[in-house]
Coordinates of C-alpha atoms and ligand atoms in Angstrom, one line a residue:
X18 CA 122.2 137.0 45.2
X19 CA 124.6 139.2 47.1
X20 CA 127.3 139.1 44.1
X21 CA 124.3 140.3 41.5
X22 CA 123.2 143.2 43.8
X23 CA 126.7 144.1 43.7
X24 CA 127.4 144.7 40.2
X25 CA 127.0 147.6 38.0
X26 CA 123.7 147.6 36.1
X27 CA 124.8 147.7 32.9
X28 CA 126.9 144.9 33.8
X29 CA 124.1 142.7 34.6
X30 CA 122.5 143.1 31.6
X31 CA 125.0 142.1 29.5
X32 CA 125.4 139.3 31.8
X33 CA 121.6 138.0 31.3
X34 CA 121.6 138.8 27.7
X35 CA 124.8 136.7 27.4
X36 CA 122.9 133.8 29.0
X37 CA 120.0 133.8 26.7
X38 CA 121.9 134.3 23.6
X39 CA 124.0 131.1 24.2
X40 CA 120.5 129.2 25.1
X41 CA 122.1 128.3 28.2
X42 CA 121.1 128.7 31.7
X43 CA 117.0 129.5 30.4
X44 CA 116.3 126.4 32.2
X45 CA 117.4 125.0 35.2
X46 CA 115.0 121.1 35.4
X47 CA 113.5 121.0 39.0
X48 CA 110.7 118.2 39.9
X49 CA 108.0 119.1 42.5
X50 CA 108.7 118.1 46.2
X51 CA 106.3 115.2 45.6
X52 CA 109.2 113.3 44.2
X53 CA 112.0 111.7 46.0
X54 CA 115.3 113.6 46.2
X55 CA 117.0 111.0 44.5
X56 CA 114.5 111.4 41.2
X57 CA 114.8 115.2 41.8
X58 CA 118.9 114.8 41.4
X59 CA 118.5 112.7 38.5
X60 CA 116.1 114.6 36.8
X61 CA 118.5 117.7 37.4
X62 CA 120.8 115.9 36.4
X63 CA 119.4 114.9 33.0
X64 CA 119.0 118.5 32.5
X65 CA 122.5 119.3 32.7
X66 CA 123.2 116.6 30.4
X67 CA 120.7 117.9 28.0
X68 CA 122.1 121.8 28.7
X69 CA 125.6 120.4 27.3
X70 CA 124.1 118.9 24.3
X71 CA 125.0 115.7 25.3
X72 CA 122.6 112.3 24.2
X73 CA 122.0 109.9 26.3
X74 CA 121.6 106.3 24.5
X75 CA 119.1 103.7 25.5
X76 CA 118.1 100.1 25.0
X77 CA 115.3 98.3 25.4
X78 CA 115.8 94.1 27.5
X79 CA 119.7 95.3 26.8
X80 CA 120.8 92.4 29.8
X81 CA 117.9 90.3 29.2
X82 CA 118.9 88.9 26.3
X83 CA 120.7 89.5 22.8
X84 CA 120.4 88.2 19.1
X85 CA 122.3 85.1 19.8
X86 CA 122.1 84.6 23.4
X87 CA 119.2 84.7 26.4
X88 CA 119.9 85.4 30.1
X89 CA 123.8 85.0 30.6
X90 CA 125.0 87.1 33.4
X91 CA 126.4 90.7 32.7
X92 CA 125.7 90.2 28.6
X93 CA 124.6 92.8 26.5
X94 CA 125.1 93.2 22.8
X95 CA 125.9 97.1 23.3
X96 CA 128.5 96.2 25.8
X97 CA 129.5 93.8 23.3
X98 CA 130.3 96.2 21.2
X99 CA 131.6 99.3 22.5
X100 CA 133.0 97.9 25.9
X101 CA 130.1 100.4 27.9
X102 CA 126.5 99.5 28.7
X103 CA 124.0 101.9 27.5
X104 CA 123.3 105.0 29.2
X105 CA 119.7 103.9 29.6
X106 CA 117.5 101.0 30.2
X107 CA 114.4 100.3 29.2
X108 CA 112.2 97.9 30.7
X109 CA 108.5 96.4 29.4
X110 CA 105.3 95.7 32.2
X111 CA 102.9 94.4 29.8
X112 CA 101.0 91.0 31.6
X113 CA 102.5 92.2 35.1
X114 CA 98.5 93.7 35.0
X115 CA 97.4 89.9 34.6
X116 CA 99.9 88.6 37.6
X117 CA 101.9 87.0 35.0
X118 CA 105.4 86.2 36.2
X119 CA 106.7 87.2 32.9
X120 CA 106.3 90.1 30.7
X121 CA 105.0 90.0 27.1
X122 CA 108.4 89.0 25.6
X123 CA 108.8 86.7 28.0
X124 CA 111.2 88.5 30.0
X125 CA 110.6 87.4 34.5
X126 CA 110.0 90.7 35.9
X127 CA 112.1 89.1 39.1
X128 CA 114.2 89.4 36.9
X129 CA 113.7 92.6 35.6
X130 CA 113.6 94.0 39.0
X131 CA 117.0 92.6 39.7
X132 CA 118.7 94.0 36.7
X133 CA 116.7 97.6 37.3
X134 CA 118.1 98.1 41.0
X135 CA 121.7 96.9 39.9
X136 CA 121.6 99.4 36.6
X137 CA 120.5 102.1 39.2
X138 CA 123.6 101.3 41.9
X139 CA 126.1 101.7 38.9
X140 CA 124.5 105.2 38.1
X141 CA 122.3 104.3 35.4
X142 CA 119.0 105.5 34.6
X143 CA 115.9 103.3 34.3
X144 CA 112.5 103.5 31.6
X145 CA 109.4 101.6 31.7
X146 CA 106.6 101.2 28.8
X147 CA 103.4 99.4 29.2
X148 CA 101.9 97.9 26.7
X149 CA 98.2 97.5 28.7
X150 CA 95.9 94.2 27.6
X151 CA 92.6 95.8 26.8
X152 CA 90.7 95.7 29.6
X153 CA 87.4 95.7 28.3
X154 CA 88.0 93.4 25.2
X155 CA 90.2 90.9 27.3
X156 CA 92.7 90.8 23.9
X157 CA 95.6 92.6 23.7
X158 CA 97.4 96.2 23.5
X159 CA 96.8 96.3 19.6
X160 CA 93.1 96.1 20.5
X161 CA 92.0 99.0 19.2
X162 CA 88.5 99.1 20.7
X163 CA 86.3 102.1 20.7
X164 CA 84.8 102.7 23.9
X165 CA 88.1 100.9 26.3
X166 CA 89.4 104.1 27.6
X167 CA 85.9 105.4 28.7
X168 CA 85.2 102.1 29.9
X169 CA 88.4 102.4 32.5
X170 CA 87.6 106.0 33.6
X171 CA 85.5 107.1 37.1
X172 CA 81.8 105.4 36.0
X173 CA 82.7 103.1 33.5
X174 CA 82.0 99.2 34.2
X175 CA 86.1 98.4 33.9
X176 CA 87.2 101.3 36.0
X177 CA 87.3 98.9 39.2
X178 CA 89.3 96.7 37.4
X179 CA 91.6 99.0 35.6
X180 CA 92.7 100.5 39.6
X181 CA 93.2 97.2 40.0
X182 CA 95.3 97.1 37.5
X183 CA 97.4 100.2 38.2
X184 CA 98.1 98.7 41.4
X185 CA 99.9 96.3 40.1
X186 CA 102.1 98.9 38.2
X187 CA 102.7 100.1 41.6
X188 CA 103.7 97.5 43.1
X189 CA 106.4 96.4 40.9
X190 CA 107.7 100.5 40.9
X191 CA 106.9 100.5 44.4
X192 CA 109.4 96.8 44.9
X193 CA 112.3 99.3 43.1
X194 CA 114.3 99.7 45.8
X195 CA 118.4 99.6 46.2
X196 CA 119.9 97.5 49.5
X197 CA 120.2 100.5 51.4
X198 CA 116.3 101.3 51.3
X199 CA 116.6 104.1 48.5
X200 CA 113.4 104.1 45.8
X201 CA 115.1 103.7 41.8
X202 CA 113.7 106.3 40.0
X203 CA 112.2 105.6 36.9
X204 CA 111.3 107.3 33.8
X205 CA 107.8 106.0 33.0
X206 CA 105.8 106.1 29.4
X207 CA 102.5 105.0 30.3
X208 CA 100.4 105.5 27.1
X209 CA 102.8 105.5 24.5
X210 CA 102.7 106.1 20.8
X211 CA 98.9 107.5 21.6
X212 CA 99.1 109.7 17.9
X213 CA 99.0 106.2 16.6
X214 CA 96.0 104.2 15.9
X215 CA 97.1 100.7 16.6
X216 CA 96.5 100.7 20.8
X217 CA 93.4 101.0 22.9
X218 CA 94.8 104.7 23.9
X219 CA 95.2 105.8 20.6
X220 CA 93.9 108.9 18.9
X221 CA 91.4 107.1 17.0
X222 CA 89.4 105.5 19.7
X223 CA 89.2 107.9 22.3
X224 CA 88.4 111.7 22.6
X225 CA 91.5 114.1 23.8
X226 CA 89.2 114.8 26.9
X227 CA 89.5 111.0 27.5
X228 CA 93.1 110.2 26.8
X229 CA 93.7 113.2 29.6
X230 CA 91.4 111.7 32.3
X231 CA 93.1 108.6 31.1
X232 CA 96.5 110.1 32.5
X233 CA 95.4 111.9 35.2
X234 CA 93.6 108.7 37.0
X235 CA 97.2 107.1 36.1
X236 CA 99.0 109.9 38.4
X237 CA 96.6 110.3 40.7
X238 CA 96.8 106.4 41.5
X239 CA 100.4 105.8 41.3
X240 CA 101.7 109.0 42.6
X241 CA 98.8 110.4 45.0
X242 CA 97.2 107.2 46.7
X243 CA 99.9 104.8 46.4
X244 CA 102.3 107.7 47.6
X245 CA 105.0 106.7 45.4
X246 CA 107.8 109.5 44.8
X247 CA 110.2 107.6 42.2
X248 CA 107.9 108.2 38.9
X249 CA 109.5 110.8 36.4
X250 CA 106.5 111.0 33.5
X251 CA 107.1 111.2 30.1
X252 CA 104.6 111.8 27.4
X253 CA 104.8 110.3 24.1
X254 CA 103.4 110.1 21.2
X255 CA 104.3 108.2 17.6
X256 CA 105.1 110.4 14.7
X257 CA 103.0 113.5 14.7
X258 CA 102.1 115.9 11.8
X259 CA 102.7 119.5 13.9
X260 CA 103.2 120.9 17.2
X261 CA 99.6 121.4 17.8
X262 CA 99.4 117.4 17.0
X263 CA 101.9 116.8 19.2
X264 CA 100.1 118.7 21.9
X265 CA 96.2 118.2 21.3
X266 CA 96.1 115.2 24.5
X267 CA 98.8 117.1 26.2
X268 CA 97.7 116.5 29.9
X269 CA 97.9 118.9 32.9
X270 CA 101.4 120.0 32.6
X271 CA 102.3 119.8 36.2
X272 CA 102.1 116.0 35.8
X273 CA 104.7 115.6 32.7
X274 CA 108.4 115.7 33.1
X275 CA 109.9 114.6 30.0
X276 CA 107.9 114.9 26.6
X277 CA 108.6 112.5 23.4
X278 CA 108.0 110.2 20.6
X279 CA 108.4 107.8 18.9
X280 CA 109.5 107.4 15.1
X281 CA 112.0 104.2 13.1
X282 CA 113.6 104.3 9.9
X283 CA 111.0 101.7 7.7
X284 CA 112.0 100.7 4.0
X285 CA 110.7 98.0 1.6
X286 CA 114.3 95.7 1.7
X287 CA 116.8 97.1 3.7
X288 CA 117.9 99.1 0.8
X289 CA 118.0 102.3 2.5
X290 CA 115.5 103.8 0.4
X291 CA 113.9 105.2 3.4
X292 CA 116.4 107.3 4.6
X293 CA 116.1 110.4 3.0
X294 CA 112.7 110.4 4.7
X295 CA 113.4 109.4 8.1
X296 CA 115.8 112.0 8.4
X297 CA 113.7 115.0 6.6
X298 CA 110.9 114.1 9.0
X299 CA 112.7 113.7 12.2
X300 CA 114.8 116.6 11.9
X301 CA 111.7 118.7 11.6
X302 CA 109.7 116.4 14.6
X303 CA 113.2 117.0 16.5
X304 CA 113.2 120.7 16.3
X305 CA 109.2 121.3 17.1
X306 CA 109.9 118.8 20.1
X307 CA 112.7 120.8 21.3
X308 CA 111.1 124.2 21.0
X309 CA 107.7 122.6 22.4
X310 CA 110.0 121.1 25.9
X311 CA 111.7 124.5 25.7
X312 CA 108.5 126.6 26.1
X313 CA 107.0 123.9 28.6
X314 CA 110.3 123.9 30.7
X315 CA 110.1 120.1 30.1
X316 CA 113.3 118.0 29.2
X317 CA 112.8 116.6 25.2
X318 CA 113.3 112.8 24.4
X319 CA 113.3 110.6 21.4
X320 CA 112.0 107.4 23.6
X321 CA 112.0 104.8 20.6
X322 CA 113.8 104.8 17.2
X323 CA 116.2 102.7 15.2
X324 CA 116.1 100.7 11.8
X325 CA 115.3 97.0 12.0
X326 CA 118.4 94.8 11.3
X327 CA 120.2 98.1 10.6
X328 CA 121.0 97.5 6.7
X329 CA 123.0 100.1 5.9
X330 CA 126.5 100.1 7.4
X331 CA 127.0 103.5 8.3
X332 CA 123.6 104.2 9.5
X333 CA 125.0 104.9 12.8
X334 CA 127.1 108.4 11.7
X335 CA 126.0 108.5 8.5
X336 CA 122.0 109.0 9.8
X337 CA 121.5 108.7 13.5
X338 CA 124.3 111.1 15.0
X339 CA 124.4 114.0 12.7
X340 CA 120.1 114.0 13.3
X341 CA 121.2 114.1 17.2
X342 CA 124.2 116.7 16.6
X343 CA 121.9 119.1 15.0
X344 CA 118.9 118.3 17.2
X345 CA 120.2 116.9 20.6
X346 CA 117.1 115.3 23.3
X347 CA 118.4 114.5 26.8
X348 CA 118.1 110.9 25.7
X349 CA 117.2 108.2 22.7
X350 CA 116.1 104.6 23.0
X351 CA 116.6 101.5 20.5
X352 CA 114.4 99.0 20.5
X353 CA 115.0 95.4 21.8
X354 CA 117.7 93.2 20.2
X355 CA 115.0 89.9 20.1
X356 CA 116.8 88.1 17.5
X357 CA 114.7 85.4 15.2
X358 CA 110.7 85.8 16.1
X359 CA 109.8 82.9 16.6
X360 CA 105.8 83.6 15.2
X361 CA 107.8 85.1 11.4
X362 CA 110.6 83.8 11.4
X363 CA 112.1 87.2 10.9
X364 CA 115.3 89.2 12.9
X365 CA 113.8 91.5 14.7
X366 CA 116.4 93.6 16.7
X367 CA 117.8 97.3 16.3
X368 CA 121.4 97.6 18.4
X369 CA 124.5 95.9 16.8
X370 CA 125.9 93.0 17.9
X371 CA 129.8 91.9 17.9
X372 CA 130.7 90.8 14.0
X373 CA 127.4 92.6 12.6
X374 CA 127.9 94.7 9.7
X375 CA 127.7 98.0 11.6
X376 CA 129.4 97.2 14.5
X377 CA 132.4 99.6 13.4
X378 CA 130.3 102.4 12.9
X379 CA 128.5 101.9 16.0
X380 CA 131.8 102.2 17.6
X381 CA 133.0 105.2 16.1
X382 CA 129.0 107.0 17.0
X383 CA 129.6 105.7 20.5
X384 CA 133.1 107.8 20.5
X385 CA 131.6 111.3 19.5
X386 CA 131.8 113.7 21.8
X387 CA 127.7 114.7 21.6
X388 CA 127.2 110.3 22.7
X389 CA 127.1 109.3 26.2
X390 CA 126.6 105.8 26.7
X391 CA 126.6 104.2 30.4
X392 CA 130.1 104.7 31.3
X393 CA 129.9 108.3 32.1
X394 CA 127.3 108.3 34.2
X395 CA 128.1 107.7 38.0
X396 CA 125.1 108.5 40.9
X397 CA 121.7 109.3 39.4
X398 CA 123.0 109.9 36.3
X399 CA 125.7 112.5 37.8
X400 CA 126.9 114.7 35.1
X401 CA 130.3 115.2 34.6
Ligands
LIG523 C1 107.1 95.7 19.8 C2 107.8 94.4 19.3 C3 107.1 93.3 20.0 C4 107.0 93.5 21.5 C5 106.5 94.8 21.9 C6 106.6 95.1 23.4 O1 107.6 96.8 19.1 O2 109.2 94.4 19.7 O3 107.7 92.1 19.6 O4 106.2 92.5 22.1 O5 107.3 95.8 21.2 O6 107.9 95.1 23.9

């Protein structure tokens, strides 16, 4: 302050207009004081990532298991494969609601909790998706039900159950904490994908008005009456048509940190013939994310993506990077590397693994300057 008041006007002003013509320092990322100082720094911390043009990469069960191997100590396929962990975790809650001890892919969540406070001490940064049994149907995520969401909210004959259930959320978040009595901060995606139309929270069976109640009884639970300071919320949707798509269950802004979607690379036999649209669709969802997070002072991610059984051997540099160069998010997240399903007999996993066919490439995206994978991270995500 006392240097500023010090200099010449005009000086100043070239100084500011400087600033804004580089698009750096518009935004500094700060979380409200109802979050821990821990989440604060990492969130800050993010942002300076994201400032830099820097991508963070993700994976989702990265050290529970791999395409040809479950549960060995310290293994991950990325590792595998680049010599560096990803940059990001991400974990799954669904069944923790039903007291299960494991998750819907099977993965223990003492486990899990195990994996997330030791990703945390080595300055890695931690995601969590839910994908929510219905609660008024009994079936699963992918129940589509009209009437479940109003059914959970204030009045509705579930609502007792579906606090309940958010409990449980909390206490698994709440259980997130390092040896030294610090809360992990996590990034959580409650109500993901909700432009699609294939979960009881999507667009198709409940009313914007409802999806936002939806998240504002999630935040008021988990961050108001259970107190707990460590939750960094993200917003996402699935693919999404415009930025007044992308925005019509927007929830009260104050209670989003990070806004995102989700979108993969589909084609009929690996041929690749999907490319050209993945790419032409993304860069334009990319760009109205980013000027979207811009405007809301929110940081941008692209929380799922990838190609199943990446086909094509240079999809790494040849499709994912130069989408990220042109349109860098503070972070991206591949799916889970599940190997054979054992209900379709089909792969089903979207990181490489050592000897695949796009190991190389993977490699050589890892080593570009705009990729940051786990090993530069230190404290919270410190940015270096
Ligand atoms: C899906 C698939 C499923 C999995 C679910 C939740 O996209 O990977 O096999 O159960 O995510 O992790």
């Amino acid at each position: 302050m006392r240097l500023i008041q010090r200099l010449p006007f005009f000086i100043l002003i070239i100084l500011l207009n400087g600033m804004h013509l580089s698009g750096e320092a518009q935004h500094t990322y700060v979380l409200d004081t109802l979050r821990s100082t821990t989440a604060r720094a990492l969130y800050a911390n993010m942002g300076k990532w994201y400032t830099q043009q820097k991508v963070l990469i993700g994976h989702q069960d990265d050290l529970a298991y791999g395409v040809h191997w479950e549960y060995e100590a310290g293994r991950s396929d990325i590792k595998e494969v680049t010599g560096a962990y990803p940059a990001v975790f991400g974990w799954e809650l669904g069944n923790i609601e039903l007291d299960s001890t494991r998750n819907l892919d099977k993965v223990p969540f003492p486990f899990m909790r195990k994996s997330i406070i030791e990703a945390f001490e080595k300055g890695s940064i931690v995601t969590l998706s839910w994908h929510a049994n219905n609660p008024l149907t009994g079936k699963s995520a992918w129940d589509p039900a009209a009437g479940t969401v109003a059914s959970i909210l204030p009045g509705g004959s579930r609502h007792p159950l579906f606090i309940q259930w958010l409990n449980k959320i909390a206490d698994f978040i709440g259980s997130l904490t390092t040896t030294n009595g610090q809360a992990v901060p996590v990034l959580f995606r409650p109500w993901h994908e909700l432009t699609g139309n294939w979960f009881w929270w999507c667009q198709n069976v409940c009313t914007p008005q409802e999806f936002k109640q939806l998240w504002a009884v999630t935040v008021h639970e988990l961050q108001h009456k259970r107190g707990l300071k460590n939750i960094i919320w993200v917003y996402n949707t699935a693919e999404f048509s415009s930025p007044a798509h992308f925005l019509e269950r927007y929830p009260q802004s104050s209670t989003v940190d990070i806004v995102s979607f989700d979108s993969y690379q589909y084609d009929n036999a690996g041929t690749g013939s999907g490319t050209a649209s993945y790419v032409k669709d993304n860069e334009q969802r990319l760009q109205q994310l980013r000027s979207i997070a811009d405007s809301l002072g929110k940081l941008p991610a692209f929380a799922e993506t990838g190609y199943e059984t990446i086909p094509l051997v240079n999809w790494w540099t040849g499709t994912l990077l130069p989408l990220l160069q042109q349109h860098p998010v503070s972070y991206v997240v591949l799916w889970r590397n599940a190997g054979k399903m054992p209900n379709t007999g089909k792969m089903h996993y979207y990181a490489p693994y050592p000897g695949h066919p796009s190991a190389k490439d993977f490699i050589q995206f890892f080593s570009s300057p705009t990729i940051v994978f786990g090993n530069k991270l230190s404290h919270a995500g410190t940015y270096q």
